[in-house]
């Protein structure tokens, strides 16, 4: 909870330098992985620190920050000493917000509760969002399967007819679920978590139905969070081959965005709908929805978002065989991307860096039959991708394998295929499996080549065990 006496943390802001909040948050997550910590840092968290709302980070963040800036203390980073901000008043506030006296134990890695402002307790003692997705009132979900804590996933009761006030705890829980789903998808792909992720989504919409937000700002965040959660679950359905489910989730997100007059969520829903339409063979719809997303995003001051939407449009034109419009859209995407990141970039766009740009360009050239050109861009995507994002790395490598096979480079294609197989123990994505099987079929006539034969045998063995 923000303090009315919050003082901006200028020292922390100087450390961010020219990086956007989203880029700095990504650097924090990378540093955490280097020392074995897990924090779901995002642009919103960085903004809260810089605004002075978080006077002292929890212990996990403290370890990460001191690892990032060796030789500096928390005070050097602009934080207050821990002993100055913890106490009984903070503990009482957390108990009041959650409606539970036993919620204060464990450690939060959600990036929201668990950092100390004037009215919240220390992170080492606060476990509000990780243990309870919704802790009181008409909606109760313990999202253990998503890593939000707890030991079971409870059913969502029928909402009461009597409305209740919805506060920051519930809204932050929805936002934490979105971040957790994205984190798990980055690491493991969609297949293993789609069914589990549907539960907090139902809870979020039940909360919209039954709750009355205490403030308009809370209502706006709740609608935005529910829309983003619907998109995230829709993406899991999309990536795991459940296209009808994905279409339904994206449509629900779009309706939520329009009810709340939220252009950021609307643009996101259109971007994903365009991607789905392309994958489903509805290429003109892919073009139209990308253009609709561009209209929704035109006042958001985010060139990177407009760049992504231009890529979505280019993919639709490429599938239609329209080389001229595809090239024009690609040129627009590059121009917008080159403007660099912005503080207005949505949090969900943290995945969209140069590797994703190169991958999308590769897909367009592949759709137009320019296999060698596609392979060059796909190779660049694999070279630039952070290995932490295992699903994306596997996807880029399978694209590279396909492009090389089609371009007449079977040995190189087989080598790329082996690299994909190396990742399948940790990545579960029907889309990747389907594309790898298609690559294997293209290489089948070349199976007498030793490298190709070894790949085909290994792929067949892997497929038989799946």
XYZ file of C-alpha atoms in Angstrom:
466
model
C 0.000 0.000 0.000
C 1.439 3.344 -0.990
C 2.300 5.872 1.646
C 1.154 9.474 1.485
C 4.650 10.376 2.684
C 6.454 8.487 -0.073
C 9.661 10.209 -1.208
C 10.919 9.383 -4.724
C 13.992 7.141 -4.741
C 16.262 9.170 -6.992
C 19.325 7.029 -6.294
C 17.587 3.928 -7.643
C 16.314 5.896 -10.637
C 19.879 6.955 -11.488
C 20.989 3.326 -11.460
C 18.363 2.498 -14.080
C 19.981 5.117 -16.333
C 18.603 5.009 -19.899
C 16.944 1.624 -19.612
C 13.150 1.496 -19.568
C 11.474 0.132 -16.431
C 10.694 -3.047 -18.347
C 14.292 -3.495 -19.466
C 15.594 -2.841 -15.967
C 13.104 -5.335 -14.535
C 14.386 -7.932 -17.001
C 17.940 -7.228 -15.799
C 16.799 -7.764 -12.212
C 15.256 -11.128 -13.118
C 18.469 -12.193 -14.891
C 20.571 -11.201 -11.879
C 18.252 -13.191 -9.614
C 18.748 -16.315 -11.693
C 22.514 -15.870 -11.453
C 22.378 -16.315 -7.677
C 19.556 -18.843 -7.528
C 16.788 -16.424 -6.494
C 13.385 -16.177 -8.133
C 11.676 -12.798 -8.290
C 8.836 -11.799 -10.578
C 10.107 -8.266 -11.073
C 8.270 -6.136 -13.626
C 7.979 -2.515 -14.728
C 5.283 -1.819 -12.131
C 7.586 -2.943 -9.317
C 10.422 -0.720 -10.601
C 7.977 2.182 -10.732
C 6.916 1.605 -7.144
C 10.531 1.557 -5.986
C 11.353 4.753 -7.848
C 8.211 6.442 -6.499
C 9.361 5.640 -2.969
C 6.388 3.359 -2.247
C 8.787 0.526 -1.394
C 11.040 1.880 1.335
C 12.934 -1.367 1.812
C 12.864 -4.459 -0.439
C 12.273 -7.969 0.840
C 15.274 -10.165 1.500
C 15.186 -11.847 -1.919
C 15.273 -8.499 -3.719
C 17.940 -7.234 -1.332
C 20.223 -10.117 -2.310
C 19.574 -9.498 -5.997
C 20.189 -5.736 -5.829
C 23.411 -6.153 -3.872
C 24.531 -8.746 -6.426
C 23.768 -6.327 -9.268
C 25.606 -3.436 -7.632
C 28.539 -4.895 -5.679
C 30.038 -2.589 -3.104
C 26.814 -0.632 -2.576
C 24.551 -0.891 0.447
C 20.766 -0.684 0.554
C 21.134 2.913 1.716
C 23.337 3.623 -1.336
C 20.475 2.288 -3.459
C 18.108 4.788 -1.863
C 16.346 2.420 0.558
C 15.702 2.940 4.256
C 17.277 0.635 6.852
C 15.049 -2.356 7.471
C 14.815 -1.702 11.208
C 13.326 1.746 10.501
C 10.344 0.467 8.532
C 9.189 -2.731 10.229
C 6.941 -2.937 13.264
C 3.601 -3.803 14.731
C 1.672 -1.172 12.803
C 2.727 -2.706 9.516
C 1.833 -6.199 10.723
C -1.615 -5.029 11.766
C -2.266 -3.520 8.343
C -1.433 -6.749 6.504
C -3.725 -8.690 8.837
C -6.538 -6.226 8.154
C -6.125 -6.361 4.376
C -6.100 -10.153 4.180
C -8.666 -10.795 6.864
C -6.344 -13.413 8.364
C -4.024 -13.370 11.311
C -1.885 -16.234 10.011
C -0.997 -14.833 6.608
C 2.277 -13.376 7.751
C 4.882 -16.031 7.216
C 7.097 -17.266 4.425
C 8.646 -15.135 1.730
C 7.078 -13.342 -1.203
C 8.650 -13.376 -4.616
C 5.728 -11.785 -6.407
C 7.290 -8.347 -6.423
C 4.325 -6.627 -4.808
C 3.506 -7.580 -1.238
C 6.449 -8.111 0.961
C 8.313 -4.861 0.391
C 8.051 -2.360 3.168
C 6.337 0.965 2.771
C 4.791 2.891 5.630
C 1.833 0.499 5.956
C 3.093 -2.904 4.812
C 5.232 -5.476 6.544
C 8.654 -6.773 5.541
C 8.914 -9.173 2.635
C 10.469 -12.013 4.622
C 7.302 -12.122 6.739
C 4.626 -11.401 4.125
C 3.204 -14.196 1.993
C -0.146 -12.695 1.133
C -0.228 -13.267 -2.599
C 1.836 -16.412 -2.884
C -0.335 -18.289 -0.393
C -3.746 -16.938 -1.328
C -4.941 -15.815 -4.721
C -8.143 -14.590 -3.113
C -8.273 -14.915 0.660
C -11.712 -13.739 1.692
C -15.190 -12.896 0.522
C -16.956 -14.667 -2.364
C -13.877 -15.887 -4.221
C -11.291 -18.239 -2.704
C -8.558 -19.771 -4.866
C -5.261 -21.122 -3.585
C -3.239 -21.319 -6.790
C -0.654 -23.862 -5.682
C -0.262 -25.227 -9.170
C 0.910 -21.856 -10.441
C 3.451 -21.437 -7.685
C 1.387 -18.869 -5.820
C 1.585 -21.029 -2.718
C -0.723 -23.240 -0.738
C -1.313 -26.962 -0.947
C -4.457 -27.355 -3.012
C -6.514 -25.661 -5.671
C -9.944 -24.944 -4.255
C -13.105 -24.712 -6.320
C -14.545 -21.255 -6.933
C -17.766 -20.861 -4.943
C -20.826 -19.232 -6.435
C -20.476 -15.484 -5.777
C -22.713 -14.062 -3.094
C -25.435 -11.697 -4.137
C -24.264 -9.152 -1.598
C -21.456 -7.107 -3.071
C -18.296 -6.536 -1.085
C -15.504 -4.028 -1.396
C -12.517 -5.168 -3.471
C -9.160 -3.757 -2.458
C -5.495 -3.848 -3.370
C -4.904 -7.367 -2.029
C -7.321 -8.950 -4.513
C -6.130 -6.832 -7.421
C -2.470 -7.562 -6.726
C -3.310 -11.260 -6.570
C -4.760 -11.132 -10.089
C -1.670 -9.281 -11.319
C 0.622 -11.776 -9.580
C -1.165 -14.667 -11.304
C -0.539 -13.039 -14.695
C 3.165 -12.648 -13.971
C 3.468 -16.196 -12.671
C 1.815 -17.690 -15.763
C 4.146 -15.732 -18.028
C 7.171 -16.852 -16.059
C 6.197 -20.524 -16.237
C 5.392 -20.255 -19.942
C 8.784 -18.687 -20.672
C 10.518 -21.581 -18.981
C 8.401 -24.607 -19.820
C 5.853 -23.900 -22.542
C 2.094 -24.099 -22.360
C 1.048 -27.736 -22.351
C 1.701 -28.483 -18.693
C 0.024 -25.423 -17.183
C -3.016 -24.568 -19.332
C -5.617 -26.474 -17.318
C -4.248 -25.205 -14.026
C -4.185 -21.611 -15.224
C -7.906 -21.635 -16.026
C -8.759 -21.736 -12.306
C -7.459 -18.290 -11.299
C -9.021 -16.906 -14.485
C -12.456 -18.084 -13.368
C -11.793 -16.581 -9.964
C -10.854 -13.218 -11.441
C -14.062 -12.965 -13.458
C -16.120 -14.145 -10.495
C -14.557 -11.301 -8.549
C -15.538 -8.840 -11.274
C -19.082 -10.169 -11.026
C -19.409 -10.061 -7.272
C -17.091 -7.367 -6.006
C -17.349 -3.610 -5.746
C -13.933 -1.917 -6.036
C -13.258 0.594 -3.302
C -11.871 3.174 -5.763
C -12.023 3.806 -9.499
C -8.285 3.180 -9.764
C -8.823 -0.233 -8.157
C -11.599 -0.995 -10.640
C -9.368 -0.031 -13.556
C -6.564 -2.288 -12.325
C -8.963 -5.157 -11.701
C -10.404 -4.995 -15.216
C -6.930 -4.671 -16.728
C -5.664 -7.587 -14.654
C -8.607 -9.791 -15.605
C -8.132 -8.922 -19.276
C -4.420 -9.685 -19.163
C -5.097 -12.930 -17.304
C -7.577 -13.953 -20.006
C -4.981 -13.206 -22.679
C -2.325 -15.172 -20.809
C -4.575 -18.223 -20.475
C -5.601 -17.781 -24.114
C -1.953 -17.858 -25.103
C -1.439 -21.106 -23.201
C -4.376 -22.568 -25.142
C -2.964 -21.183 -28.390
C 0.524 -22.553 -27.837
C -0.827 -25.966 -26.863
C -2.943 -26.255 -30.010
C -6.352 -25.489 -28.467
C -7.264 -22.822 -30.995
C -11.008 -22.645 -30.219
C -10.285 -22.149 -26.520
C -7.711 -19.494 -27.331
C -10.140 -17.618 -29.564
C -12.727 -17.594 -26.770
C -10.241 -16.297 -24.184
C -8.975 -13.556 -26.495
C -12.541 -12.462 -27.265
C -13.289 -12.324 -23.535
C -10.216 -10.168 -22.987
C -11.227 -7.851 -25.811
C -14.719 -7.428 -24.365
C -13.261 -6.713 -20.925
C -10.881 -4.125 -22.379
C -13.655 -2.331 -24.222
C -15.941 -2.282 -21.194
C -13.130 -0.696 -19.204
C -12.013 1.584 -22.049
C -8.478 0.180 -21.734
C -6.594 0.606 -25.042
C -3.494 -1.232 -23.782
C -5.363 -4.462 -23.062
C -7.395 -3.997 -26.247
C -4.235 -3.706 -28.352
C -2.784 -6.776 -26.638
C -5.939 -8.792 -27.333
C -5.891 -7.765 -30.987
C -2.186 -8.613 -31.324
C -2.764 -12.123 -29.994
C -5.938 -12.592 -32.018
C -4.002 -11.685 -35.159
C -1.314 -14.235 -34.314
C -3.968 -16.889 -33.706
C -5.785 -16.066 -36.950
C -2.547 -16.521 -38.879
C -1.872 -19.869 -37.223
C -5.475 -20.926 -37.909
C -5.293 -20.132 -41.624
C -7.498 -17.017 -41.443
C -4.983 -14.707 -43.056
C -7.203 -11.732 -43.888
C -8.467 -11.742 -40.327
C -4.839 -11.695 -39.208
C -4.299 -8.516 -41.213
C -7.523 -6.838 -40.067
C -7.059 -7.560 -36.374
C -3.462 -6.327 -36.465
C -4.698 -3.100 -38.038
C -7.393 -2.824 -35.348
C -4.707 -3.268 -32.708
C -2.704 -0.480 -34.287
C -5.718 1.845 -34.029
C -6.186 0.909 -30.368
C -2.501 1.559 -29.619
C -2.022 4.776 -31.549
C -2.155 7.011 -28.446
C -0.098 4.788 -26.126
C 3.330 6.289 -26.990
C 4.880 2.835 -27.372
C 6.764 2.416 -30.673
C 7.659 -1.158 -29.710
C 3.976 -2.106 -29.397
C 3.261 -0.580 -32.802
C 6.269 -2.455 -34.176
C 4.878 -5.768 -32.942
C 1.489 -5.021 -34.479
C 3.201 -4.180 -37.782
C 4.891 -7.592 -37.647
C 1.533 -9.270 -37.037
C 0.149 -7.490 -40.077
C 3.198 -8.424 -42.162
C 2.713 -12.089 -41.284
C -0.858 -11.979 -42.552
C 0.188 -10.341 -45.826
C 2.970 -12.890 -46.248
C 0.549 -15.792 -45.841
C -1.676 -14.161 -48.456
C 1.320 -14.031 -50.813
C 1.250 -10.221 -50.926
C 4.960 -9.431 -51.023
C 4.558 -5.672 -51.450
C 2.319 -5.103 -48.436
C 4.398 -7.549 -46.389
C 7.632 -5.669 -47.122
C 5.967 -2.351 -46.320
C 4.746 -3.675 -42.975
C 8.194 -5.101 -42.193
C 9.829 -1.765 -42.977
C 7.381 -0.016 -40.649
C 8.092 -2.604 -37.933
C 11.853 -1.998 -38.185
C 11.484 1.797 -38.119
C 9.297 1.663 -35.039
C 11.513 -0.885 -33.294
C 14.589 1.267 -33.898
C 13.028 4.099 -31.900
C 13.881 2.026 -28.859
C 12.009 1.156 -25.673
C 9.690 3.567 -23.903
C 8.360 3.945 -20.389
C 4.939 3.457 -21.991
C 5.794 -0.059 -23.226
C 3.307 -2.512 -21.687
C 4.661 -4.932 -19.116
C 3.643 -7.964 -21.196
C 5.990 -6.897 -23.996
C 9.113 -7.876 -22.070
C 9.505 -10.808 -24.510
C 9.723 -8.491 -27.524
C 13.371 -7.782 -28.128
C 15.623 -8.195 -31.127
C 15.448 -12.037 -31.089
C 11.652 -11.968 -31.438
C 11.874 -9.312 -34.145
C 14.290 -11.467 -36.130
C 12.125 -14.542 -35.642
C 8.998 -12.823 -36.913
C 10.854 -11.466 -39.932
C 12.102 -15.013 -40.634
C 8.537 -16.340 -40.549
C 7.429 -13.741 -43.086
C 10.221 -14.613 -45.517
C 9.490 -18.303 -45.049
C 5.819 -17.745 -45.881
C 6.930 -16.003 -49.081
C 9.229 -18.929 -49.965
C 12.505 -17.039 -49.381
C 14.047 -19.893 -47.404
C 17.680 -18.784 -47.364
C 16.724 -15.296 -46.274
C 14.423 -16.754 -43.637
C 17.245 -18.977 -42.356
C 19.565 -15.990 -41.885
C 17.035 -14.194 -39.721
C 16.129 -17.361 -37.791
C 19.809 -18.003 -37.074
C 20.198 -14.470 -35.770
C 17.178 -15.001 -33.500
C 18.734 -18.116 -31.966
C 22.098 -16.390 -31.501
C 20.541 -13.415 -29.705
C 18.054 -15.252 -27.497
C 18.687 -15.508 -23.762
C 18.865 -19.251 -22.913
C 16.597 -18.664 -19.904
C 13.628 -18.331 -22.259
C 13.739 -22.000 -23.157
C 10.425 -22.119 -24.998
C 11.308 -19.241 -27.291
C 14.790 -20.626 -27.895
C 13.310 -24.003 -28.874
C 10.833 -22.259 -31.155
C 13.510 -20.204 -32.885
C 15.668 -23.280 -33.389
C 12.851 -25.295 -34.912
C 12.160 -22.385 -37.268
C 15.841 -22.387 -38.208
C 15.783 -26.143 -38.809
C 12.756 -25.842 -41.077
C 14.225 -22.954 -43.069
C 17.564 -24.723 -43.530
C 15.848 -27.924 -44.643
C 13.788 -26.018 -47.203
C 16.837 -24.039 -48.320
C 18.750 -27.222 -49.211
C 21.066 -27.415 -46.197
C 20.044 -30.769 -44.657
C 23.086 -31.305 -42.422
C 22.724 -27.871 -40.841
C 18.977 -28.431 -40.483
C 19.585 -31.724 -38.676
C 22.069 -30.058 -36.326
C 19.471 -27.409 -35.448
C 16.911 -30.175 -34.976
C 19.184 -31.885 -32.453
C 19.367 -28.624 -30.498
C 15.570 -28.518 -30.348
C 15.445 -32.084 -29.073
C 17.917 -31.108 -26.353
C 15.319 -28.665 -24.988
C 12.235 -30.866 -25.104
C 12.827 -32.268 -21.631
C 11.981 -28.868 -20.160
C 9.730 -27.372 -22.864
C 6.184 -28.600 -23.414
C 4.689 -26.896 -26.454
C 2.486 -28.653 -28.990
C 3.378 -25.970 -31.502
C 7.081 -26.831 -31.265
C 6.436 -30.573 -31.506
C 4.231 -30.077 -34.564
C 6.786 -27.918 -36.337
C 9.629 -30.289 -35.533
C 7.633 -33.181 -36.978
C 7.113 -31.147 -40.157
C 10.870 -30.521 -40.356
C 11.523 -34.246 -39.990
C 9.193 -34.949 -42.916
C 11.051 -32.461 -45.115
C 14.367 -34.130 -44.240
C 13.118 -37.678 -44.778
C 14.344 -37.940 -48.405
C 17.868 -37.102 -47.131
C 17.949 -39.737 -44.390
C 21.014 -41.477 -45.907
C 23.126 -38.527 -44.842
C 24.650 -39.492 -41.464
C 23.690 -36.297 -39.643
C 20.154 -36.375 -41.006
C 19.718 -40.061 -40.235
C 20.855 -39.581 -36.647
C 18.398 -36.716 -36.170
C 15.490 -38.658 -37.690
C 16.193 -41.687 -35.516
C 16.409 -39.561 -32.376
C 13.246 -37.663 -33.296
C 11.355 -40.892 -33.914
C 12.500 -42.255 -30.562
C 11.465 -39.082 -28.771
C 8.063 -39.020 -30.488
C 7.358 -42.634 -29.529
C 7.943 -41.823 -25.850
C 5.803 -38.687 -25.874
